[in-house]
Short mmCIF file of C-alpha atoms in Angstrom, two decimals:
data_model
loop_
_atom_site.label_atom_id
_atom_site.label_comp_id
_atom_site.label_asym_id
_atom_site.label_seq_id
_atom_site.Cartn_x
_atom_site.Cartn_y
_atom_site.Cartn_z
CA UNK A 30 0.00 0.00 0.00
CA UNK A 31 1.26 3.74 -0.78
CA UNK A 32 2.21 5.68 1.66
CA UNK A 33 -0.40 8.43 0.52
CA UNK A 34 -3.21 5.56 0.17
CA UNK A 35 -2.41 5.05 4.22
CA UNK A 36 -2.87 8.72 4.93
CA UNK A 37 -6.08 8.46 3.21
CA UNK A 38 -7.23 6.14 5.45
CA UNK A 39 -5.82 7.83 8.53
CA UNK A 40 -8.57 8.50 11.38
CA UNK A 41 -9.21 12.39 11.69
CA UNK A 42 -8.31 12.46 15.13
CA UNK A 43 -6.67 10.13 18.01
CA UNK A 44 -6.48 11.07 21.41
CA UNK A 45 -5.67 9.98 24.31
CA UNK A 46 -7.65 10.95 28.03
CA UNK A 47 -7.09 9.94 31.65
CA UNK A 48 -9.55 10.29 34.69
CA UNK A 49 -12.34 9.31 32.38
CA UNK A 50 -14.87 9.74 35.12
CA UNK A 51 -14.28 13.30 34.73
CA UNK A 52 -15.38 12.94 31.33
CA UNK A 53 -18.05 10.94 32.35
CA UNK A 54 -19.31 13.81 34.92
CA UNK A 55 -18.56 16.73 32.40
CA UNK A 56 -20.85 15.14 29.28
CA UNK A 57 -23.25 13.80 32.08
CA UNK A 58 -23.79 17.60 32.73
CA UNK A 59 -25.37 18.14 29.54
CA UNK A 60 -27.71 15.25 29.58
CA UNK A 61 -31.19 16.78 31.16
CA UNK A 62 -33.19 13.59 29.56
CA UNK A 63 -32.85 9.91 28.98
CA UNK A 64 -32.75 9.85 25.05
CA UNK A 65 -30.94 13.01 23.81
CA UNK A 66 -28.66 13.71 20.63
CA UNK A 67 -25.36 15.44 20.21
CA UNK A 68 -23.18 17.25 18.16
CA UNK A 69 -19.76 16.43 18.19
CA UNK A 70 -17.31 18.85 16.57
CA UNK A 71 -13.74 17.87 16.13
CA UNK A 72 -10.96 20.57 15.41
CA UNK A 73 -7.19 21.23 15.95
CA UNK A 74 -8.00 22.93 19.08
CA UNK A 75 -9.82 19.97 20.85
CA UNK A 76 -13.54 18.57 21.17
CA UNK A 77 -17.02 20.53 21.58
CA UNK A 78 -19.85 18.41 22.19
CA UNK A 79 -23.68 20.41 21.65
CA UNK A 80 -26.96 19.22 22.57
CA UNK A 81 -30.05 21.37 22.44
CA UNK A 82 -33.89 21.50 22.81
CA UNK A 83 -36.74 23.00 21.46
CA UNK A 84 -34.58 26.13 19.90
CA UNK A 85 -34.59 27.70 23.44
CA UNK A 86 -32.01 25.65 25.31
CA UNK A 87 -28.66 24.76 24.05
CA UNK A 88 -25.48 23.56 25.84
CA UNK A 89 -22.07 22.95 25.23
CA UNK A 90 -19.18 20.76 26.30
CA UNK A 91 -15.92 22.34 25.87
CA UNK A 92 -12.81 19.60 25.70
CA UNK A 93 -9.64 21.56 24.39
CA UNK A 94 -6.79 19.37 23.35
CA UNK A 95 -4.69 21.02 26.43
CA UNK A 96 -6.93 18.32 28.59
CA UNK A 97 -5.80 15.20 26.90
CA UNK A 98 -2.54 13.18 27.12
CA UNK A 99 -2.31 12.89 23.57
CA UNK A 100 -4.44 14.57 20.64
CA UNK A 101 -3.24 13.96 17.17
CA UNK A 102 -5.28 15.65 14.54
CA UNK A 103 -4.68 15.08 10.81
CA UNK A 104 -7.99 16.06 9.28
CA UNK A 105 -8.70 19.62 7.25
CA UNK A 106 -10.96 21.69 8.18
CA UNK A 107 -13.58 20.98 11.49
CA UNK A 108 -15.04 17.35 10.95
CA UNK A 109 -18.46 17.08 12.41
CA UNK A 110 -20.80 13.66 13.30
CA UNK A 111 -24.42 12.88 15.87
CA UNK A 112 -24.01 10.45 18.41
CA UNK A 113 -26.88 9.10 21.12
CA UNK A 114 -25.08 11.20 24.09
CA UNK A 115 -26.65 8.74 26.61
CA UNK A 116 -24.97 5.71 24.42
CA UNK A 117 -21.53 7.51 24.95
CA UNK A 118 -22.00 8.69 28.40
CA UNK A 119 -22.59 4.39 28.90
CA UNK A 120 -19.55 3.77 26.94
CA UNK A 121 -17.33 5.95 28.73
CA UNK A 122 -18.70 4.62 32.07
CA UNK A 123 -17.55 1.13 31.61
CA UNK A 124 -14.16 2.40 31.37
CA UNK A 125 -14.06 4.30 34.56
CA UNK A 126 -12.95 2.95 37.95
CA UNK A 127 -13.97 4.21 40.79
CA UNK A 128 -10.78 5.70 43.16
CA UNK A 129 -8.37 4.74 39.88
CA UNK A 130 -7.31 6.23 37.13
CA UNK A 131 -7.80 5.18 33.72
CA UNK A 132 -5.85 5.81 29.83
CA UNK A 133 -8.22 5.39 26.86
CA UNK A 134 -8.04 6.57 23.14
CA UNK A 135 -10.84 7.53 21.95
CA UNK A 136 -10.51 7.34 17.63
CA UNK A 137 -12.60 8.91 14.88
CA UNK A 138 -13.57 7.96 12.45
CA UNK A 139 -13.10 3.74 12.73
CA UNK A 140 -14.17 1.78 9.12
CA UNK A 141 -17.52 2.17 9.61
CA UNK A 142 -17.07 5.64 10.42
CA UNK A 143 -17.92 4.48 14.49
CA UNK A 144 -16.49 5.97 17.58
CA UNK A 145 -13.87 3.38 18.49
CA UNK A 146 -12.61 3.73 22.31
CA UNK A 147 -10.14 1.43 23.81
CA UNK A 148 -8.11 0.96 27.40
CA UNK A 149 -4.73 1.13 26.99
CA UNK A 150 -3.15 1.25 30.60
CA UNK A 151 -3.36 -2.22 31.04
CA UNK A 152 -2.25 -5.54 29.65
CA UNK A 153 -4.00 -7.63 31.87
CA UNK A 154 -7.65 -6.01 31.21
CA UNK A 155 -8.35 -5.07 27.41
CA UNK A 156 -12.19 -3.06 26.83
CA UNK A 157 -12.73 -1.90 23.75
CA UNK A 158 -16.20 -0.20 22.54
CA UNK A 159 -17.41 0.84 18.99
CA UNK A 160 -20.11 3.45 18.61
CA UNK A 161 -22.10 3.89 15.66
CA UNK A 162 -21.90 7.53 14.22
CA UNK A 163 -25.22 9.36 11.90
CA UNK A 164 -24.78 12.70 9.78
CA UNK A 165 -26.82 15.39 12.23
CA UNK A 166 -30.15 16.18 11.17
CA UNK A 167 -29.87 19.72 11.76
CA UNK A 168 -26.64 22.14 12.56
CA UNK A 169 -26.57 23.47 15.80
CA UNK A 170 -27.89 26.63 16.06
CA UNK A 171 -25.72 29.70 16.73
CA UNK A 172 -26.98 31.50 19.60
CA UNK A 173 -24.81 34.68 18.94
CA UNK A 174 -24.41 35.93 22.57
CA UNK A 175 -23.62 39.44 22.64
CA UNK A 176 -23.35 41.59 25.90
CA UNK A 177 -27.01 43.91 26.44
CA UNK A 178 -25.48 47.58 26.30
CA UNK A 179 -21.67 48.73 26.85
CA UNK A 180 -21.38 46.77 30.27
CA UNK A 181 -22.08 42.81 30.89
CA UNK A 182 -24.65 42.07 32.99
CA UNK A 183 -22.96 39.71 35.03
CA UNK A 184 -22.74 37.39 38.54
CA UNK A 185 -20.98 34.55 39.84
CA UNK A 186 -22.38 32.83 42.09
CA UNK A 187 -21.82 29.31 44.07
CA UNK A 188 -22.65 26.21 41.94
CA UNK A 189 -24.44 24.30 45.35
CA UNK A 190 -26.46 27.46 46.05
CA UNK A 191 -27.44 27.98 42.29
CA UNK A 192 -28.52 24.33 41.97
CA UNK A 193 -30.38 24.64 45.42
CA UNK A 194 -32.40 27.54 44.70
CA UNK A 195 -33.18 26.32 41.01
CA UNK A 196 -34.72 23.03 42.58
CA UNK A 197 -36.17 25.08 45.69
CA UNK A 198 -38.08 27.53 43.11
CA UNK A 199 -39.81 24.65 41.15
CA UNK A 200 -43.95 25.04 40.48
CA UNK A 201 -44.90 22.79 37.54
CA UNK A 202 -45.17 24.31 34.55
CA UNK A 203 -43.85 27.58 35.61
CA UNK A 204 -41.37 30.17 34.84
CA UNK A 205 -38.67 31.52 37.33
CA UNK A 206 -37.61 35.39 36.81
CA UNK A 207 -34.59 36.53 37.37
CA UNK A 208 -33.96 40.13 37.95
CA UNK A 209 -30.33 42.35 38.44
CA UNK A 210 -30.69 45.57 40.23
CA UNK A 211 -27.67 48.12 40.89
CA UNK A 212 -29.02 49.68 43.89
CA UNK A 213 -29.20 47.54 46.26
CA UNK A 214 -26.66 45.18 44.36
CA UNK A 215 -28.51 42.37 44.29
CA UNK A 216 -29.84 39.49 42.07
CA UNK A 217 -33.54 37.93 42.61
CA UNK A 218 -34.95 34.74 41.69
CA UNK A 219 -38.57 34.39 41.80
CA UNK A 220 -41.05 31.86 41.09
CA UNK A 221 -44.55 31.61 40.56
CA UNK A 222 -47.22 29.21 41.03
CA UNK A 223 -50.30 28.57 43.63
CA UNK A 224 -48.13 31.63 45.45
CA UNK A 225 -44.99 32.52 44.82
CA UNK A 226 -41.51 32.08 46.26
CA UNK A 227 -38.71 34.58 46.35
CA UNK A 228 -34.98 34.24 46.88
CA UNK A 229 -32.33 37.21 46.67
CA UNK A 230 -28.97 37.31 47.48
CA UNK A 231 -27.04 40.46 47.75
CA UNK A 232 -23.93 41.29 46.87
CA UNK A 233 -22.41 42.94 50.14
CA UNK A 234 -24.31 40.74 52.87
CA UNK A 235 -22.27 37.42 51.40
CA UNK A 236 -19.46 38.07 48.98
CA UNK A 237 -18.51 34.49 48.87
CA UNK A 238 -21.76 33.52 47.84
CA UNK A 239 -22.45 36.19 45.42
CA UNK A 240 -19.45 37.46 43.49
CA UNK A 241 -18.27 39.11 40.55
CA UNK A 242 -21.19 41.47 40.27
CA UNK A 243 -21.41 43.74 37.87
CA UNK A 244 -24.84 45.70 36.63
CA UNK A 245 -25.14 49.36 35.66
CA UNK A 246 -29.36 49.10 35.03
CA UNK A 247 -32.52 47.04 36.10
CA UNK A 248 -33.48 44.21 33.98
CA UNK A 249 -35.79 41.24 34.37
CA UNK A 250 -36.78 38.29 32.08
CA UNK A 251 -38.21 35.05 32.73
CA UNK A 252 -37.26 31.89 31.44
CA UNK A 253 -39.47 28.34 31.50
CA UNK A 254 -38.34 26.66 34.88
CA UNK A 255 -37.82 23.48 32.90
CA UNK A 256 -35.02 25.08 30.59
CA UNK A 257 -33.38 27.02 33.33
CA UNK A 258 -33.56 23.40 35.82
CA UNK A 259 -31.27 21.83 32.88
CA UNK A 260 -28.69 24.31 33.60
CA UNK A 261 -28.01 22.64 36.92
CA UNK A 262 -29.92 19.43 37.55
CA UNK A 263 -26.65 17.00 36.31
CA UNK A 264 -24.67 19.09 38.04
CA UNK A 265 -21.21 16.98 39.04
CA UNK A 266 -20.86 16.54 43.02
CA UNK A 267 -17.02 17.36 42.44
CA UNK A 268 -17.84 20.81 41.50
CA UNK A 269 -20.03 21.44 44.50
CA UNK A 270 -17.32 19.47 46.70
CA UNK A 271 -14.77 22.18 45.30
CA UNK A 272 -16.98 25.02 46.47
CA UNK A 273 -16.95 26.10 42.59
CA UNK A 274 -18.69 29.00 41.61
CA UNK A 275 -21.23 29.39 38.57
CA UNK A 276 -21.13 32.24 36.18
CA UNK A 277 -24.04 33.48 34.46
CA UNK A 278 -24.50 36.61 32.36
CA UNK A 279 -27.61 37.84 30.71
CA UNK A 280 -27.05 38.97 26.57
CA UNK A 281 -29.13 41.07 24.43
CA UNK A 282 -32.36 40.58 24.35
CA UNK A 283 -32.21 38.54 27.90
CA UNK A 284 -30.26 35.37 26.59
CA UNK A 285 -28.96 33.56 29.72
CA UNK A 286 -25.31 32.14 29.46
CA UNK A 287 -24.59 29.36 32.22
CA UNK A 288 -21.56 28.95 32.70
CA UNK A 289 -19.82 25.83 34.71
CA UNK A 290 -16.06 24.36 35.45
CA UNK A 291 -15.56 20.62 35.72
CA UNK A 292 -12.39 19.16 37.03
CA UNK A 293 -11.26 16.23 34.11
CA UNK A 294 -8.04 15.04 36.91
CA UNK A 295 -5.31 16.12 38.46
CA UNK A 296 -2.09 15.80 36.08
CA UNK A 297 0.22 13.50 37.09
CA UNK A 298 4.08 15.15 36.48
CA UNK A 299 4.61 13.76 33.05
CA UNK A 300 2.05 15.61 31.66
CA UNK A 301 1.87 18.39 33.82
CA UNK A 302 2.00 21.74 31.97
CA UNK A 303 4.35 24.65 33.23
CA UNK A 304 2.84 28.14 32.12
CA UNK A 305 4.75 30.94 31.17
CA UNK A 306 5.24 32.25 34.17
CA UNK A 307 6.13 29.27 35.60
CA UNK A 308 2.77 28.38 37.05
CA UNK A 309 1.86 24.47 37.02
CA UNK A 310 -1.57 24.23 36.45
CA UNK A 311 -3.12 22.04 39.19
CA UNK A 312 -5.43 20.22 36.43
CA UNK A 313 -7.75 19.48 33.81
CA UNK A 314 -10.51 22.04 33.71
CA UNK A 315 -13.75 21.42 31.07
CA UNK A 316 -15.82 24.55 30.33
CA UNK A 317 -19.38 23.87 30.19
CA UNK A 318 -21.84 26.72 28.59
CA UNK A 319 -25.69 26.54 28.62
CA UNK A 320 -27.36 29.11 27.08
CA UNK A 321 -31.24 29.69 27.23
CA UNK A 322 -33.89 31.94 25.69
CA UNK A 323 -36.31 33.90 27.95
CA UNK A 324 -39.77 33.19 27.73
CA UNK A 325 -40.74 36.93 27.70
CA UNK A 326 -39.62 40.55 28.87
CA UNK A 327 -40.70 41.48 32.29
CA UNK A 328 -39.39 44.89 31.99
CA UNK A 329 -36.40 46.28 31.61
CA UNK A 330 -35.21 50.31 32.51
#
């Protein structure tokens, strides 16, 4: 066989990942019901995974090549393929250990243009998994988040305390508002249903809680409770166990960007990476970014 005839057949991109239950707990994240699709976008620059609903509720899973141990990638261009995200998040799990970590490649695209991922730390234990591929229906749709006015509308707060008053705000069926005042500094989350349920948290009574604050006018929008719930309900217990906070900042014409961190692993000191400035960067960090469309304007001054 030519040499160029083997290129040909070269997968697009081969890569290599350890602590694969951090995988496991970042694409879990994104999965707010039992049959869902994805998108999965390979590039140079590392791995997005998309999954959306409905046209108001979109999410991504950012995996830049900086997280893997290895990332070879020898296509042109971005390649793009659908896969059942609950068939991969399944696929993943069998390879993860619980307390131990574990190397797999992950390969695309295999002969049948599948998902082939196989455990290569061991030579006593061999798993190997194929997943079947489809062209996407549909592309994702760009949500084109731009900041409402000259300054972001902005907060972070922490992860546990987001997820808690998401869940403690549910009426069925409903809508939860969210509204960002400058005076008090304060954010409000308020649901309605047989009555109605309020929760604020200001910015000077609890820093730690509520941080990074930054709001020059009023504005409130509501969003469908169901939409807003995916944002946190898969939340990973490692990012509430590392007291993480949650950013979210409200675009024009109220789009709501969620924004998590999940932890992939620590790096062990062969593939730790030294910064610049001499930094060593304690570990693998995914980004995670929801973003979802208000049901209507409240008001806004």
């Amino acid at each position: 066989m030519s040499s160029s005839a083997m290129e040909d057949e070269a997968p697009d991109v081969v890569c290599q990942l350890e602590h694969v239950q951090g995988l496991v707990d970042a694409l879990g994240a994104v999965r707010w019901k039992r049959h869902q699709d994805a998108v999965v976008e390979l590039s140079e620059h590392g791995i997005i995974l998309i999954v959306e609903e409905s046209g108001c509720l979109q999410a991504k899973v950012y995996l830049k090549r900086e997280l893997f141990a290895r990332y070879d990638y020898s296509a042109h261009g971005r390649r793009r393929f659908g896969v059942s995200l609950g068939l991969l998040v399944d696929c993943l799990n069998a390879f993860s250990v619980p307390g131990q970590s574990s190397l797999i490649e992950i390969q695309y695209p295999g002969p049948d243009m599948q998902v082939l991922l196989k455990k290569v730390d061991s030579l006593d234990v061999s798993i190997y998994a194929e997943i079947r591929t489809r062209i996407p229906d549909t592309m994702p749709w760009d949500y084109n988040f731009e900041p409402a006015g000259t300054n972001p509308l902005t907060f972070t707060v922490r992860s546990a305390a987001l997820k808690e008053a998401i869940e403690d705000l549910e009426w069925p069926g409903s809508s939860i508002q969210i509204i960002l005042q400058p005076v008090p500094p304060s954010v409000t989350l308020k649901g309605e249903g047989h009555g109605d349920l309020q929760i604020d948290l200001m910015y000077y009574a609890n820093t730690e809680l509520l941080g990074a604050f930054q709001c020059d006018h009023r504005v409130s929008y509501k969003y469908k409770y169901k939409f807003l719930r995916a944002t946190t309900t898969n939340m990973p217990s490692s990012v509430t166990k590392e007291n993480r906070g949650s950013k979210l900042t409200i675009g024009r014409g109220g789009l709501l960007k969620v924004q998590h961190l999940v932890t992939i692993g620590k790096l062990p000191s062969s593939h730790a990476h030294v910064d610049s400035v001499g930094y060593q960067q304690p570990g693998r960090i995914a980004h995670i970014e929801f973003f979802v469309k208000p049901e209507e304007i409240e008001d806004s001054e």
